[in-house]
Amino acid sequence: MQRTIGGALRALRLQNKLSVKEIADRCHISKQAWSNYEHDTRHPDVDKLDDIARQFNVSLDYLTGATNLGYDPRDPEFKELMGNFLDMDNAQKKALLNVANKLRRK
């Protein structure tokens, strides 16, 4: 089953332990508007979708189901990390991946 925008929004809200009121307030919309988004009875316009993506630090592609990668490539820390990674030789990349895997398991 393909993920919907509403499904992605609900999953992100729950992962971040936010109530409908809390996320609606953060996005400057009503609780009913957010509920409509989650139930796919209405969809946010592009500007609101971009605002929501930034709230959760994910990409628009993630929200729309074009990718399952839940990160925002515009995030300055992501850009810095990727820039450093691309400048590394293969041994350094392998060492970094080992450290990242160990940290993720903690």
mmCIF file of N, CA and C in Angstrom:
data_model
loop_
_atom_site.group_PDB
_atom_site.id
_atom_site.type_symbol
_atom_site.label_atom_id
_atom_site.label_comp_id
_atom_site.label_asym_id
_atom_site.label_seq_id
_atom_site.Cartn_x
_atom_site.Cartn_y
_atom_site.Cartn_z
ATOM 1 N N MET A 1 0.846 -1.196 0.000
ATOM 2 C CA MET A 1 0.000 0.000 0.000
ATOM 3 C C MET A 1 0.880 1.244 0.000
ATOM 4 N N GLN A 2 0.560 2.180 -0.866
ATOM 5 C CA GLN A 2 1.338 3.406 -0.943
ATOM 6 C C GLN A 2 0.964 4.338 0.202
ATOM 7 N N ARG A 3 1.985 4.955 0.755
ATOM 8 C CA ARG A 3 1.780 5.881 1.865
ATOM 9 C C ARG A 3 1.138 7.158 1.328
ATOM 10 N N THR A 4 0.216 7.704 2.088
ATOM 11 C CA THR A 4 -0.426 8.959 1.709
ATOM 12 C C THR A 4 0.208 10.115 2.481
ATOM 13 N N ILE A 5 -0.075 11.314 2.048
ATOM 14 C CA ILE A 5 0.405 12.490 2.782
ATOM 15 C C ILE A 5 -0.153 12.457 4.205
ATOM 16 N N GLY A 6 -1.436 12.172 4.317
ATOM 17 C CA GLY A 6 -2.057 12.110 5.640
ATOM 18 C C GLY A 6 -1.419 11.065 6.533
ATOM 19 N N GLY A 7 -1.106 9.912 5.963
ATOM 20 C CA GLY A 7 -0.451 8.862 6.732
ATOM 21 C C GLY A 7 0.923 9.283 7.213
ATOM 22 N N ALA A 8 1.655 9.963 6.346
ATOM 23 C CA ALA A 8 2.986 10.455 6.722
ATOM 24 C C ALA A 8 2.874 11.493 7.835
ATOM 25 N N LEU A 9 1.900 12.394 7.714
ATOM 26 C CA LEU A 9 1.727 13.439 8.726
ATOM 27 C C LEU A 9 1.355 12.836 10.082
ATOM 28 N N ARG A 10 0.460 11.882 10.064
ATOM 29 C CA ARG A 10 0.054 11.230 11.323
ATOM 30 C C ARG A 10 1.240 10.497 11.951
ATOM 31 N N ALA A 11 1.971 9.743 11.139
ATOM 32 C CA ALA A 11 3.117 8.992 11.657
ATOM 33 C C ALA A 11 4.160 9.934 12.264
ATOM 34 N N LEU A 12 4.449 11.032 11.587
ATOM 35 C CA LEU A 12 5.432 11.984 12.109
ATOM 36 C C LEU A 12 4.951 12.624 13.405
ATOM 37 N N ARG A 13 3.669 12.960 13.447
ATOM 38 C CA ARG A 13 3.123 13.570 14.668
ATOM 39 C C ARG A 13 3.247 12.606 15.837
ATOM 40 N N LEU A 14 2.892 11.350 15.601
ATOM 41 C CA LEU A 14 2.951 10.364 16.676
ATOM 42 C C LEU A 14 4.396 10.059 17.079
ATOM 43 N N GLN A 15 5.301 9.962 16.110
ATOM 44 C CA GLN A 15 6.713 9.715 16.422
ATOM 45 C C GLN A 15 7.291 10.820 17.289
ATOM 46 N N ASN A 16 6.799 12.036 17.076
ATOM 47 C CA ASN A 16 7.287 13.185 17.831
ATOM 48 C C ASN A 16 6.466 13.457 19.082
ATOM 49 N N LYS A 17 5.530 12.541 19.371
ATOM 50 C CA LYS A 17 4.705 12.615 20.582
ATOM 51 C C LYS A 17 3.992 13.964 20.716
ATOM 52 N N LEU A 18 3.389 14.402 19.610
ATOM 53 C CA LEU A 18 2.657 15.665 19.590
ATOM 54 C C LEU A 18 1.165 15.394 19.473
ATOM 55 N N SER A 19 0.391 16.199 20.149
ATOM 56 C CA SER A 19 -1.055 16.123 19.984
ATOM 57 C C SER A 19 -1.436 16.878 18.707
ATOM 58 N N VAL A 20 -2.650 16.658 18.270
ATOM 59 C CA VAL A 20 -3.138 17.393 17.101
ATOM 60 C C VAL A 20 -3.104 18.888 17.388
ATOM 61 N N LYS A 21 -3.496 19.276 18.589
ATOM 62 C CA LYS A 21 -3.484 20.701 18.943
ATOM 63 C C LYS A 21 -2.074 21.269 18.906
ATOM 64 N N GLU A 22 -1.107 20.528 19.442
ATOM 65 C CA GLU A 22 0.273 21.028 19.472
ATOM 66 C C GLU A 22 0.819 21.258 18.067
ATOM 67 N N ILE A 23 0.634 20.283 17.168
ATOM 68 C CA ILE A 23 1.185 20.463 15.829
ATOM 69 C C ILE A 23 0.384 21.494 15.045
ATOM 70 N N ALA A 24 -0.899 21.549 15.263
ATOM 71 C CA ALA A 24 -1.714 22.567 14.587
ATOM 72 C C ALA A 24 -1.265 23.966 15.005
ATOM 73 N N ASP A 25 -1.016 24.144 16.301
ATOM 74 C CA ASP A 25 -0.539 25.439 16.796
ATOM 75 C C ASP A 25 0.814 25.792 16.182
ATOM 76 N N ARG A 26 1.716 24.819 16.109
ATOM 77 C CA ARG A 26 3.041 25.069 15.533
ATOM 78 C C ARG A 26 2.959 25.459 14.053
ATOM 79 N N CYS A 27 1.963 24.893 13.369
ATOM 80 C CA CYS A 27 1.807 25.160 11.932
ATOM 81 C C CYS A 27 0.843 26.310 11.656
ATOM 82 N N HIS A 28 0.327 26.905 12.711
ATOM 83 C CA HIS A 28 -0.588 28.051 12.592
ATOM 84 C C HIS A 28 -1.838 27.706 11.775
ATOM 85 N N ILE A 29 -2.412 26.546 12.107
ATOM 86 C CA ILE A 29 -3.661 26.121 11.484
ATOM 87 C C ILE A 29 -4.577 25.594 12.585
ATOM 88 N N SER A 30 -5.825 25.344 12.221
ATOM 89 C CA SER A 30 -6.774 24.816 13.209
ATOM 90 C C SER A 30 -6.559 23.310 13.399
ATOM 91 N N LYS A 31 -7.058 22.812 14.527
ATOM 92 C CA LYS A 31 -7.004 21.369 14.776
ATOM 93 C C LYS A 31 -7.778 20.622 13.691
ATOM 94 N N GLN A 32 -8.894 21.205 13.262
ATOM 95 C CA GLN A 32 -9.713 20.559 12.227
ATOM 96 C C GLN A 32 -8.953 20.475 10.905
ATOM 97 N N ALA A 33 -8.214 21.528 10.568
ATOM 98 C CA ALA A 33 -7.423 21.496 9.326
ATOM 99 C C ALA A 33 -6.394 20.379 9.393
ATOM 100 N N TRP A 34 -5.681 20.265 10.532
ATOM 101 C CA TRP A 34 -4.685 19.202 10.664
ATOM 102 C C TRP A 34 -5.361 17.827 10.566
ATOM 103 N N SER A 35 -6.476 17.675 11.243
ATOM 104 C CA SER A 35 -7.203 16.411 11.199
ATOM 105 C C SER A 35 -7.594 16.052 9.760
ATOM 106 N N ASN A 36 -8.043 17.053 9.013
ATOM 107 C CA ASN A 36 -8.381 16.821 7.605
ATOM 108 C C ASN A 36 -7.159 16.371 6.809
ATOM 109 N N TYR A 37 -6.016 16.951 7.105
ATOM 110 C CA TYR A 37 -4.777 16.544 6.426
ATOM 111 C C TYR A 37 -4.465 15.079 6.738
ATOM 112 N N GLU A 38 -4.531 14.720 8.023
ATOM 113 C CA GLU A 38 -4.207 13.351 8.425
ATOM 114 C C GLU A 38 -5.169 12.331 7.823
ATOM 115 N N HIS A 39 -6.418 12.720 7.646
ATOM 116 C CA HIS A 39 -7.425 11.800 7.101
ATOM 117 C C HIS A 39 -7.514 11.887 5.578
ATOM 118 N N ASP A 40 -6.643 12.671 4.979
ATOM 119 C CA ASP A 40 -6.600 12.825 3.514
ATOM 120 C C ASP A 40 -7.906 13.327 2.915
ATOM 121 N N THR A 41 -8.685 14.070 3.719
ATOM 122 C CA THR A 41 -9.890 14.683 3.160
ATOM 123 C C THR A 41 -9.566 16.050 2.558
ATOM 124 N N ARG A 42 -8.435 16.611 2.984
ATOM 125 C CA ARG A 42 -7.879 17.836 2.408
ATOM 126 C C ARG A 42 -6.381 17.705 2.440
ATOM 127 N N HIS A 43 -5.719 18.443 1.571
ATOM 128 C CA HIS A 43 -4.261 18.443 1.559
ATOM 129 C C HIS A 43 -3.739 19.862 1.696
ATOM 130 N N PRO A 44 -2.618 20.008 2.393
ATOM 131 C CA PRO A 44 -2.035 21.347 2.544
ATOM 132 C C PRO A 44 -1.531 21.856 1.201
ATOM 133 N N ASP A 45 -1.569 23.180 1.040
ATOM 134 C CA ASP A 45 -0.979 23.745 -0.169
ATOM 135 C C ASP A 45 0.541 23.609 -0.074
ATOM 136 N N VAL A 46 1.231 23.920 -1.146
ATOM 137 C CA VAL A 46 2.672 23.697 -1.218
ATOM 138 C C VAL A 46 3.417 24.466 -0.129
ATOM 139 N N ASP A 47 3.035 25.715 0.124
ATOM 140 C CA ASP A 47 3.716 26.494 1.158
ATOM 141 C C ASP A 47 3.526 25.878 2.542
ATOM 142 N N LYS A 48 2.317 25.432 2.837
ATOM 143 C CA LYS A 48 2.040 24.815 4.140
ATOM 144 C C LYS A 48 2.755 23.468 4.239
ATOM 145 N N LEU A 49 2.782 22.716 3.145
ATOM 146 C CA LEU A 49 3.484 21.434 3.143
ATOM 147 C C LEU A 49 4.976 21.637 3.400
ATOM 148 N N ASP A 50 5.532 22.687 2.812
ATOM 149 C CA ASP A 50 6.948 23.008 3.047
ATOM 150 C C ASP A 50 7.165 23.383 4.508
ATOM 151 N N ASP A 51 6.260 24.152 5.082
ATOM 152 C CA ASP A 51 6.350 24.524 6.497
ATOM 153 C C ASP A 51 6.299 23.278 7.381
ATOM 154 N N ILE A 52 5.410 22.353 7.057
ATOM 155 C CA ILE A 52 5.286 21.121 7.832
ATOM 156 C C ILE A 52 6.563 20.292 7.705
ATOM 157 N N ALA A 53 7.113 20.203 6.504
ATOM 158 C CA ALA A 53 8.355 19.453 6.290
ATOM 159 C C ALA A 53 9.468 20.025 7.163
ATOM 160 N N ARG A 54 9.538 21.335 7.233
ATOM 161 C CA ARG A 54 10.569 21.971 8.066
ATOM 162 C C ARG A 54 10.307 21.723 9.558
ATOM 163 N N GLN A 55 9.042 21.695 9.963
ATOM 164 C CA GLN A 55 8.705 21.416 11.363
ATOM 165 C C GLN A 55 9.245 20.051 11.793
ATOM 166 N N PHE A 56 9.151 19.085 10.872
ATOM 167 C CA PHE A 56 9.569 17.723 11.188
ATOM 168 C C PHE A 56 10.967 17.382 10.664
ATOM 169 N N ASN A 57 11.597 18.339 9.997
ATOM 170 C CA ASN A 57 12.935 18.139 9.444
ATOM 171 C C ASN A 57 12.979 16.955 8.465
ATOM 172 N N VAL A 58 11.989 16.908 7.581
ATOM 173 C CA VAL A 58 11.935 15.903 6.522
ATOM 174 C C VAL A 58 11.784 16.623 5.186
ATOM 175 N N SER A 59 11.953 15.897 4.111
ATOM 176 C CA SER A 59 11.824 16.499 2.785
ATOM 177 C C SER A 59 10.370 16.472 2.316
ATOM 178 N N LEU A 60 10.082 17.305 1.343
ATOM 179 C CA LEU A 60 8.762 17.268 0.711
ATOM 180 C C LEU A 60 8.541 15.915 0.039
ATOM 181 N N ASP A 61 9.597 15.357 -0.541
ATOM 182 C CA ASP A 61 9.489 14.039 -1.168
ATOM 183 C C ASP A 61 9.048 12.986 -0.155
ATOM 184 N N TYR A 62 9.533 13.091 1.069
ATOM 185 C CA TYR A 62 9.135 12.141 2.110
ATOM 186 C C TYR A 62 7.643 12.299 2.418
ATOM 187 N N LEU A 63 7.188 13.527 2.569
ATOM 188 C CA LEU A 63 5.779 13.758 2.892
ATOM 189 C C LEU A 63 4.846 13.283 1.786
ATOM 190 N N THR A 64 5.274 13.425 0.545
ATOM 191 C CA THR A 64 4.405 13.056 -0.573
ATOM 192 C C THR A 64 4.543 11.595 -0.977
ATOM 193 N N GLY A 65 5.446 10.866 -0.309
ATOM 194 C CA GLY A 65 5.601 9.453 -0.597
ATOM 195 C C GLY A 65 6.557 9.138 -1.735
ATOM 196 N N ALA A 66 7.243 10.156 -2.257
ATOM 197 C CA ALA A 66 8.189 9.923 -3.351
ATOM 198 C C ALA A 66 9.442 9.202 -2.862
ATOM 199 N N THR A 67 9.731 9.299 -1.568
ATOM 200 C CA THR A 67 10.861 8.593 -0.977
ATOM 201 C C THR A 67 10.513 8.171 0.440
ATOM 202 N N ASN A 68 11.187 7.159 0.920
ATOM 203 C CA ASN A 68 11.007 6.731 2.311
ATOM 204 C C ASN A 68 12.106 7.267 3.202
ATOM 205 N N LEU A 69 13.006 8.061 2.640
ATOM 206 C CA LEU A 69 14.110 8.623 3.410
ATOM 207 C C LEU A 69 13.598 9.830 4.178
ATOM 208 N N GLY A 70 13.516 9.700 5.489
ATOM 209 C CA GLY A 70 12.916 10.743 6.319
ATOM 210 C C GLY A 70 13.901 11.774 6.817
ATOM 211 N N TYR A 71 14.554 12.481 5.919
ATOM 212 C CA TYR A 71 15.446 13.568 6.306
ATOM 213 C C TYR A 71 15.249 14.715 5.330
ATOM 214 N N ASP A 72 15.702 15.867 5.720
ATOM 215 C CA ASP A 72 15.576 17.049 4.872
ATOM 216 C C ASP A 72 16.956 17.421 4.346
ATOM 217 N N PRO A 73 17.198 17.285 3.042
ATOM 218 C CA PRO A 73 18.511 17.613 2.495
ATOM 219 C C PRO A 73 18.869 19.095 2.628
ATOM 220 N N ARG A 74 17.900 19.930 3.004
ATOM 221 C CA ARG A 74 18.180 21.360 3.214
ATOM 222 C C ARG A 74 18.750 21.623 4.598
ATOM 223 N N ASP A 75 18.679 20.630 5.490
ATOM 224 C CA ASP A 75 19.153 20.775 6.860
ATOM 225 C C ASP A 75 20.651 21.066 6.857
ATOM 226 N N PRO A 76 21.086 22.167 7.503
ATOM 227 C CA PRO A 76 22.511 22.533 7.491
ATOM 228 C C PRO A 76 23.423 21.436 8.038
ATOM 229 N N GLU A 77 23.005 20.729 9.067
ATOM 230 C CA GLU A 77 23.839 19.652 9.616
ATOM 231 C C GLU A 77 23.965 18.499 8.627
ATOM 232 N N PHE A 78 22.878 18.201 7.924
ATOM 233 C CA PHE A 78 22.936 17.150 6.911
ATOM 234 C C PHE A 78 23.888 17.559 5.790
ATOM 235 N N LYS A 79 23.782 18.796 5.352
ATOM 236 C CA LYS A 79 24.672 19.285 4.290
ATOM 237 C C LYS A 79 26.136 19.206 4.716
ATOM 238 N N GLU A 80 26.417 19.607 5.948
ATOM 239 C CA GLU A 80 27.791 19.552 6.443
ATOM 240 C C GLU A 80 28.284 18.113 6.513
ATOM 241 N N LEU A 81 27.449 17.232 7.049
ATOM 242 C CA LEU A 81 27.825 15.826 7.159
ATOM 243 C C LEU A 81 28.096 15.218 5.783
ATOM 244 N N MET A 82 27.221 15.470 4.841
ATOM 245 C CA MET A 82 27.400 14.908 3.498
ATOM 246 C C MET A 82 28.629 15.506 2.811
ATOM 247 N N GLY A 83 28.870 16.799 3.004
ATOM 248 C CA GLY A 83 30.061 17.420 2.429
ATOM 249 C C GLY A 83 31.328 16.783 2.956
ATOM 250 N N ASN A 84 31.366 16.566 4.275
ATOM 251 C CA ASN A 84 32.527 15.906 4.880
ATOM 252 C C ASN A 84 32.668 14.478 4.378
ATOM 253 N N PHE A 85 31.562 13.767 4.291
ATOM 254 C CA PHE A 85 31.584 12.378 3.840
ATOM 255 C C PHE A 85 32.129 12.284 2.416
ATOM 256 N N LEU A 86 31.697 13.180 1.552
ATOM 257 C CA LEU A 86 32.132 13.142 0.158
ATOM 258 C C LEU A 86 33.617 13.459 0.001
ATOM 259 N N ASP A 87 34.175 14.192 0.964
ATOM 260 C CA ASP A 87 35.601 14.534 0.918
ATOM 261 C C ASP A 87 36.497 13.421 1.466
ATOM 262 N N MET A 88 35.916 12.370 2.040
ATOM 263 C CA MET A 88 36.705 11.306 2.666
ATOM 264 C C MET A 88 37.135 10.263 1.635
ATOM 265 N N ASP A 89 38.250 9.586 1.970
ATOM 266 C CA ASP A 89 38.631 8.439 1.142
ATOM 267 C C ASP A 89 37.820 7.229 1.608
ATOM 268 N N ASN A 90 37.940 6.116 0.907
ATOM 269 C CA ASN A 90 37.114 4.939 1.211
ATOM 270 C C ASN A 90 37.335 4.402 2.622
ATOM 271 N N ALA A 91 38.578 4.414 3.096
ATOM 272 C CA ALA A 91 38.860 3.923 4.452
ATOM 273 C C ALA A 91 38.184 4.811 5.493
ATOM 274 N N GLN A 92 38.231 6.107 5.296
ATOM 275 C CA GLN A 92 37.585 7.033 6.230
ATOM 276 C C GLN A 92 36.073 6.850 6.216
ATOM 277 N N LYS A 93 35.491 6.669 5.031
ATOM 278 C CA LYS A 93 34.049 6.447 4.924
ATOM 279 C C LYS A 93 33.644 5.189 5.677
ATOM 280 N N LYS A 94 34.408 4.129 5.510
ATOM 281 C CA LYS A 94 34.109 2.865 6.184
ATOM 282 C C LYS A 94 34.182 3.034 7.702
ATOM 283 N N ALA A 95 35.213 3.743 8.177
ATOM 284 C CA ALA A 95 35.366 3.981 9.616
ATOM 285 C C ALA A 95 34.194 4.801 10.156
ATOM 286 N N LEU A 96 33.787 5.826 9.421
ATOM 287 C CA LEU A 96 32.660 6.656 9.847
ATOM 288 C C LEU A 96 31.368 5.840 9.903
ATOM 289 N N LEU A 97 31.147 5.006 8.922
ATOM 290 C CA LEU A 97 29.948 4.171 8.916
ATOM 291 C C LEU A 97 29.938 3.197 10.092
ATOM 292 N N ASN A 98 31.107 2.674 10.450
ATOM 293 C CA ASN A 98 31.189 1.792 11.617
ATOM 294 C C ASN A 98 30.812 2.541 12.888
ATOM 295 N N VAL A 99 31.321 3.747 13.051
ATOM 296 C CA VAL A 99 30.990 4.559 14.226
ATOM 297 C C VAL A 99 29.493 4.882 14.240
ATOM 298 N N ALA A 100 28.950 5.266 13.094
ATOM 299 C CA ALA A 100 27.524 5.602 13.009
ATOM 300 C C ALA A 100 26.658 4.402 13.383
ATOM 301 N N ASN A 101 27.026 3.234 12.922
ATOM 302 C CA ASN A 101 26.251 2.021 13.247
ATOM 303 C C ASN A 101 26.307 1.715 14.737
ATOM 304 N N LYS A 102 27.484 1.915 15.353
ATOM 305 C CA LYS A 102 27.606 1.692 16.796
ATOM 306 C C LYS A 102 26.748 2.684 17.565
ATOM 307 N N LEU A 103 26.757 3.941 17.162
ATOM 308 C CA LEU A 103 25.956 4.960 17.843
ATOM 309 C C LEU A 103 24.469 4.661 17.705
ATOM 310 N N ARG A 104 24.071 4.215 16.545
ATOM 311 C CA ARG A 104 22.651 3.933 16.290
ATOM 312 C C ARG A 104 22.156 2.772 17.149
ATOM 313 N N ARG A 105 23.015 1.818 17.443
ATOM 314 C CA ARG A 105 22.633 0.657 18.249
ATOM 315 C C ARG A 105 22.484 1.001 19.726
ATOM 316 N N LYS A 106 23.035 2.114 20.169
ATOM 317 C CA LYS A 106 22.962 2.494 21.605
ATOM 318 C C LYS A 106 21.581 2.928 21.979
#
